[in-house]
Amino acid sequence: MQGQYQPLERCNDFVVKFANVNGSGSASANRLFTRAVLRMGVPATPRNVFPSNIEGLPTWYEVRISEASHLARHGDVHLLVAMNPQTWDKDVAEIAPGGYLLYDSTRPMPPAKLPRDVVVLGVPFTAICNREYSEARQRQLFKNIMYIGALSALLDLDLGEIERLIGEQFKGREKLIAANLHALNLGRTHTLETIACPIGLRIRRANAVGDRIFMDGNSAAALGAVYGGATVAAWYPITPSTSLAEAFQRYCARYRVESETGRHRYAIVQAEDELASIGMVVGAAWNGARAFTATSGPGISLMQETIGLAYFAEIPAVIFDVQRAGPSTGMPTRTQQGDVLACAYASHGDTRHVLLFPEDPHECFLFGAAAFDLADRLQTPVFVMLDLEIGMNERLTAPLMWDDQSRMDRGKVMTAAALETAADFGRYLDVDADGITWRTYPGTHPQLGSFFTRGTSKNDHARYTEEGAAYVENMQRLLRKFRTARRLVPRPMVDLARRPTRRAAIYYGSTSPAMQEARDVLAEDGIALDLMRIRAYPFQDEVFDFIASHEQVFVVEQNRDAQMRTLLINEGDIDPARLCRILSYDGTPITSRFIVRAIAEEAGGSEVVPLRKATP
């Protein structure tokens, strides 16, 4: 104990942050820690903050442990594992008063560098490694496992769970299992012999994980694409979407290869750039394949013209946009919800595109599959709007379930027989008054049907024309189709407060865990909120009815320019004064604490009481 603060005492409710060096092999050790906590039945949510450059720069891995299943980023650090001297000052400054600092004490740390309001715990990891191992790489890698051993002692973490995980990870490689177990026990034994264990932070076995699974949103979305019938993917590598395309390739190798012939029933192309990738997707979709690309904001910028072609020519396409901080290169490895407007109105001229906003890996799977039905039924691009927080970070989520009775809905597609009996087939003829026309696949009939499509102005029968009346009718029909889409896209989720209130909050995507936690804290502090989570654009009428039924509506999002708020104002002709901005855009996931403070400051009025601490 260095100062006047009492050491924190918390069980199954604290944050551990690891400060490492990129390329040091720490990632697998840190994930081992998270999985061991989960094996003890305690929910744990990790977030990996890594540099966009190559080996040698700082990286952080933050784990929120919460038996109450609070999955949002907390905002405090209760135990720091400081393994990067370069970021020492910044890292230790984040430790909450009374928290704990575990560091490599091989070299004595000047007293001025040790904070006076936290408990300092030193273990000479480097010295132990130098004694035990002769190779430099071994010393680095096993030092990571060694601090996991130390944490098992400090936090009373079940050693058996860690040992079982190591056995599973290196199954069949007995030498590696033995070496890792040795390093684990070196760290644990030294810690037990030199430090009073456990400390005030403890992990106690619970049963709070339930049947939830642990996965990242990119993998879930890729699996959704497989179940949604996708057979073609064209992409160009870009953080943070690359792992989505890579996961799709793994799943296809498992599920889209004929067991009898070994024939691959899929095509995956790493294109030379984003322009080529979206072109391949549109070409494949026009030919009848279910096709997609995965990208991020810079890729969306490059794809604009071809997205407009797909919109105006009415060709299905699915685009997974895993958002990151912009503009330009921005912060490639930081999260943001900054592409909402860019995707809603992508391309030049008058366009409106369908957007889906999943909140977690479970919805990434569901929406990833549903996007292909929507694209086919509406004959238009559909964007699935993930972000780095959802896409690349693992979290607990509901099990992924699929109805084996479900079948792909290809929408309005003319067969050869239908073409022969049709009195008048026009590719852009709105015979059903819903804005959606009938189409054909190339080669459906040897004489009848369209073998082409038009990205230029045309009449109902796809003949080129520059007549203003024909152009206006076509553009109005596209609006009718967009209104039809309201019936097809996921509806918003409403969660009413326990007592009537004139205040509400609208949110979407990865903001969900923080918003739900913040609502509970605000309710305890006297501010009741009705909640609406938007899951898709175009917006249904109930979104605007919800806004109209409240005097003050907070729109919570992670970008500078309040893009969802702007979209709501534009689409619903809403008085901007009715929608209050709650914006977080520093590249880190929004916290409940930020939301609580921001709403409390804006709320005012009789419902507000003095604000207590925003975290549990």
Short mmCIF file of C-alpha atoms in Angstrom, two decimals, residues 298-544:
data_model
loop_
_atom_site.label_atom_id
_atom_site.label_comp_id
_atom_site.label_asym_id
_atom_site.label_seq_id
_atom_site.Cartn_x
_atom_site.Cartn_y
_atom_site.Cartn_z
CA PRO A 298 -12.20 3.83 -47.32
CA GLY A 299 -13.46 0.93 -49.42
CA ILE A 300 -17.00 2.34 -49.40
CA SER A 301 -15.58 5.62 -50.71
CA LEU A 302 -13.92 3.85 -53.63
CA MET A 303 -16.97 1.73 -54.47
CA GLN A 304 -19.40 4.62 -54.86
CA GLU A 305 -19.90 4.59 -58.63
CA THR A 306 -20.47 0.85 -58.89
CA ILE A 307 -22.84 0.93 -55.90
CA GLY A 308 -24.82 3.53 -57.82
CA LEU A 309 -24.86 1.22 -60.84
CA ALA A 310 -26.28 -1.62 -58.75
CA TYR A 311 -28.92 0.72 -57.33
CA PHE A 312 -30.04 2.18 -60.67
CA ALA A 313 -29.74 -1.01 -62.71
CA GLU A 314 -31.38 -2.87 -59.78
CA ILE A 315 -28.90 -5.66 -59.15
CA PRO A 316 -28.65 -7.41 -55.76
CA ALA A 317 -25.44 -7.00 -53.78
CA VAL A 318 -24.50 -7.39 -50.13
CA ILE A 319 -21.81 -5.17 -48.59
CA PHE A 320 -20.47 -5.81 -45.10
CA ASP A 321 -19.09 -2.50 -43.85
CA VAL A 322 -16.98 -3.00 -40.71
CA GLN A 323 -16.65 0.65 -39.72
CA ARG A 324 -13.51 2.27 -38.36
CA ALA A 325 -12.46 5.81 -37.51
CA GLY A 326 -12.05 8.20 -40.44
CA PRO A 327 -11.92 10.30 -42.52
CA SER A 328 -9.23 9.19 -44.95
CA THR A 329 -6.97 6.61 -43.32
CA GLY A 330 -8.11 7.96 -39.96
CA MET A 331 -7.46 5.47 -37.17
CA PRO A 332 -7.61 2.08 -38.91
CA THR A 333 -7.67 0.03 -35.71
CA ARG A 334 -10.16 2.13 -33.75
CA THR A 335 -13.92 1.80 -33.75
CA GLN A 336 -16.57 4.27 -34.88
CA GLN A 337 -20.05 4.50 -36.42
CA GLY A 338 -18.91 6.93 -39.06
CA ASP A 339 -20.23 5.48 -42.32
CA VAL A 340 -23.98 5.78 -41.75
CA LEU A 341 -24.61 8.66 -44.14
CA ALA A 342 -21.99 7.51 -46.65
CA CYS A 343 -23.77 4.17 -47.00
CA ALA A 344 -27.35 5.43 -46.77
CA TYR A 345 -26.83 7.73 -49.77
CA ALA A 346 -23.87 6.04 -51.44
CA SER A 347 -23.01 7.21 -54.98
CA HIS A 348 -23.88 10.39 -56.86
CA GLY A 349 -27.38 11.48 -57.73
CA ASP A 350 -30.44 10.49 -55.70
CA THR A 351 -29.91 7.16 -53.99
CA ARG A 352 -31.19 5.48 -50.84
CA HIS A 353 -29.83 2.16 -49.64
CA VAL A 354 -30.99 -0.45 -47.16
CA LEU A 355 -28.86 -0.56 -44.00
CA LEU A 356 -28.91 -3.21 -41.26
CA PHE A 357 -27.49 -2.45 -37.79
CA PRO A 358 -26.65 -5.61 -35.78
CA GLU A 359 -25.92 -5.13 -32.09
CA ASP A 360 -23.85 -8.26 -31.41
CA PRO A 361 -22.47 -11.41 -33.06
CA HIS A 362 -25.86 -13.12 -32.81
CA GLU A 363 -27.48 -10.43 -34.95
CA CYS A 364 -24.42 -10.32 -37.21
CA PHE A 365 -25.25 -13.94 -38.05
CA LEU A 366 -28.98 -13.32 -38.48
CA PHE A 367 -28.62 -10.10 -40.46
CA GLY A 368 -25.72 -11.53 -42.45
CA ALA A 369 -28.03 -14.26 -43.71
CA ALA A 370 -31.12 -12.06 -44.09
CA ALA A 371 -29.22 -9.48 -46.16
CA PHE A 372 -29.13 -11.86 -49.14
CA ASP A 373 -32.88 -12.41 -49.11
CA LEU A 374 -33.40 -8.66 -48.85
CA ALA A 375 -30.99 -7.92 -51.69
CA ASP A 376 -32.72 -10.45 -53.95
CA ARG A 377 -36.25 -9.41 -53.07
CA LEU A 378 -35.48 -5.71 -53.46
CA GLN A 379 -32.94 -6.12 -56.29
CA THR A 380 -30.64 -3.57 -54.69
CA PRO A 381 -27.48 -3.25 -52.59
CA VAL A 382 -27.90 -4.03 -48.89
CA PHE A 383 -25.35 -2.87 -46.32
CA VAL A 384 -24.69 -4.74 -43.08
CA MET A 385 -23.23 -2.10 -40.77
CA LEU A 386 -20.80 -3.64 -38.31
CA ASP A 387 -17.92 -1.79 -36.68
CA LEU A 388 -14.55 -2.78 -35.25
CA GLU A 389 -15.98 -3.16 -31.74
CA ILE A 390 -18.50 -5.77 -32.88
CA GLY A 391 -16.49 -7.21 -35.74
CA MET A 392 -13.08 -7.94 -34.25
CA ASN A 393 -13.72 -8.33 -30.50
CA GLU A 394 -15.04 -11.56 -29.07
CA ARG A 395 -17.99 -11.42 -26.73
CA LEU A 396 -20.66 -13.58 -25.18
CA THR A 397 -23.72 -13.85 -27.37
CA ALA A 398 -26.84 -15.96 -27.74
CA PRO A 399 -26.33 -19.28 -29.54
CA LEU A 400 -26.58 -19.13 -33.32
CA MET A 401 -29.73 -20.95 -34.34
CA TRP A 402 -30.99 -21.77 -37.83
CA ASP A 403 -34.33 -23.08 -39.02
CA ASP A 404 -33.56 -25.97 -41.35
CA GLN A 405 -36.98 -25.49 -42.94
CA SER A 406 -36.10 -22.00 -44.17
CA ARG A 407 -35.52 -21.52 -47.87
CA MET A 408 -33.88 -18.74 -49.87
CA ASP A 409 -36.26 -16.09 -51.17
CA ARG A 410 -34.99 -15.04 -54.58
CA GLY A 411 -37.78 -12.52 -55.10
CA LYS A 412 -39.41 -11.80 -58.46
CA VAL A 413 -37.57 -13.96 -60.99
CA MET A 414 -39.21 -14.96 -64.27
CA THR A 415 -38.86 -18.59 -65.36
CA ALA A 416 -38.73 -19.70 -68.97
CA ALA A 417 -42.32 -20.92 -68.73
CA ALA A 418 -43.48 -17.62 -67.25
CA LEU A 419 -41.77 -15.71 -70.05
CA GLU A 420 -43.59 -17.73 -72.68
CA THR A 421 -47.00 -17.05 -71.16
CA ALA A 422 -46.37 -13.41 -70.18
CA ALA A 423 -48.37 -10.93 -72.24
CA ASP A 424 -45.88 -8.11 -71.77
CA PHE A 425 -42.59 -8.54 -69.92
CA GLY A 426 -40.73 -5.34 -69.10
CA ARG A 427 -37.59 -5.46 -66.98
CA TYR A 428 -38.53 -2.23 -65.19
CA LEU A 429 -42.29 -2.53 -65.40
CA ASP A 430 -43.96 -2.17 -61.96
CA VAL A 431 -46.85 -4.59 -62.40
CA ASP A 432 -47.43 -5.08 -58.65
CA ALA A 433 -47.32 -1.38 -57.65
CA ASP A 434 -44.69 -2.05 -54.95
CA GLY A 435 -41.77 -0.61 -56.90
CA ILE A 436 -40.17 -4.04 -57.36
CA THR A 437 -40.04 -5.28 -60.95
CA TRP A 438 -39.61 -8.77 -62.36
CA ARG A 439 -36.21 -9.88 -63.61
CA THR A 440 -34.63 -12.81 -65.40
CA TYR A 441 -31.33 -14.60 -65.05
CA PRO A 442 -29.12 -14.55 -68.16
CA GLY A 443 -29.88 -17.52 -70.40
CA THR A 444 -33.26 -18.33 -68.85
CA HIS A 445 -34.90 -18.46 -72.28
CA PRO A 446 -33.24 -18.64 -75.74
CA GLN A 447 -35.34 -15.81 -77.22
CA LEU A 448 -37.33 -14.11 -74.50
CA GLY A 449 -36.27 -12.08 -71.48
CA SER A 450 -33.47 -9.63 -70.89
CA PHE A 451 -29.85 -10.55 -71.26
CA PHE A 452 -28.77 -7.03 -70.34
CA THR A 453 -29.48 -4.34 -67.80
CA ARG A 454 -29.11 -0.61 -67.89
CA GLY A 455 -27.26 1.80 -65.65
CA THR A 456 -28.50 4.67 -67.80
CA SER A 457 -31.94 6.24 -67.98
CA LYS A 458 -34.47 3.84 -69.55
CA ASN A 459 -38.14 3.15 -69.98
CA ASP A 460 -40.13 0.28 -68.46
CA HIS A 461 -38.80 -2.14 -71.05
CA ALA A 462 -35.12 -1.26 -70.45
CA ARG A 463 -34.81 0.73 -73.66
CA TYR A 464 -32.52 3.71 -73.48
CA THR A 465 -34.25 7.07 -73.25
CA GLU A 466 -33.48 10.57 -72.04
CA GLU A 467 -37.11 11.63 -71.82
CA GLY A 468 -37.68 13.47 -68.56
CA ALA A 469 -41.04 11.85 -67.84
CA ALA A 470 -39.60 8.34 -68.12
CA TYR A 471 -36.68 9.26 -65.88
CA VAL A 472 -38.94 10.79 -63.23
CA GLU A 473 -41.26 7.77 -63.23
CA ASN A 474 -38.29 5.44 -62.81
CA MET A 475 -36.92 7.48 -59.88
CA GLN A 476 -40.35 7.60 -58.25
CA ARG A 477 -40.66 3.85 -58.64
CA LEU A 478 -37.35 3.40 -56.83
CA LEU A 479 -38.83 5.44 -53.97
CA ARG A 480 -41.87 3.14 -53.93
CA LYS A 481 -39.51 0.20 -53.68
CA PHE A 482 -37.70 1.86 -50.81
CA ARG A 483 -41.02 2.32 -49.00
CA THR A 484 -41.76 -1.35 -49.62
CA ALA A 485 -38.45 -2.18 -47.94
CA ARG A 486 -39.83 -0.81 -44.66
CA ARG A 487 -42.04 -3.90 -44.40
CA LEU A 488 -39.15 -6.26 -45.02
CA VAL A 489 -36.27 -4.98 -42.85
CA PRO A 490 -35.95 -5.75 -39.10
CA ARG A 491 -38.21 -3.60 -36.94
CA PRO A 492 -36.86 -1.45 -34.10
CA MET A 493 -36.78 -2.79 -30.55
CA VAL A 494 -38.57 -0.74 -27.88
CA ASP A 495 -37.90 -1.06 -24.14
CA LEU A 496 -40.16 1.14 -22.02
CA ALA A 497 -39.18 2.51 -18.63
CA ARG A 498 -40.89 1.22 -15.51
CA ARG A 499 -42.77 4.47 -15.13
CA PRO A 500 -44.15 6.92 -17.71
CA THR A 501 -41.54 9.37 -18.92
CA ARG A 502 -41.28 12.23 -21.38
CA ARG A 503 -37.68 11.31 -22.20
CA ALA A 504 -36.31 8.66 -24.53
CA ALA A 505 -33.08 7.51 -26.14
CA ILE A 506 -32.46 6.10 -29.61
CA TYR A 507 -29.34 4.04 -30.26
CA TYR A 508 -28.03 1.33 -32.59
CA GLY A 509 -25.29 -1.20 -33.20
CA SER A 510 -22.41 -1.61 -30.79
CA THR A 511 -23.72 1.20 -28.55
CA SER A 512 -26.28 -1.27 -27.21
CA PRO A 513 -24.52 -2.75 -24.12
CA ALA A 514 -23.45 0.66 -22.83
CA MET A 515 -26.88 2.19 -23.44
CA GLN A 516 -28.70 -0.59 -21.61
CA GLU A 517 -26.37 -0.36 -18.63
CA ALA A 518 -26.60 3.44 -18.61
CA ARG A 519 -30.40 3.33 -18.63
CA ASP A 520 -30.37 1.31 -15.39
CA VAL A 521 -27.96 3.71 -13.71
CA LEU A 522 -29.95 6.75 -14.86
CA ALA A 523 -33.17 5.18 -13.53
CA GLU A 524 -31.55 4.82 -10.11
CA ASP A 525 -30.57 8.48 -10.31
CA GLY A 526 -34.10 9.60 -11.09
CA ILE A 527 -33.95 9.86 -14.89
CA ALA A 528 -36.35 7.46 -16.58
CA LEU A 529 -35.82 6.69 -20.26
CA ASP A 530 -37.79 4.80 -22.85
CA LEU A 531 -35.37 3.11 -25.25
CA MET A 532 -35.56 2.38 -28.96
CA ARG A 533 -32.85 0.41 -30.74
CA ILE A 534 -32.89 1.03 -34.47
CA ARG A 535 -32.05 -2.11 -36.42
CA ALA A 536 -32.54 -0.99 -40.01
CA TYR A 537 -32.96 1.82 -42.49
CA PRO A 538 -35.42 2.68 -44.07
CA PHE A 539 -37.17 3.63 -40.84
CA GLN A 540 -40.64 2.31 -40.12
CA ASP A 541 -43.42 4.67 -39.00
CA GLU A 542 -43.06 3.53 -35.39
CA VAL A 543 -39.64 5.20 -35.25
CA PHE A 544 -41.20 8.59 -35.94
#
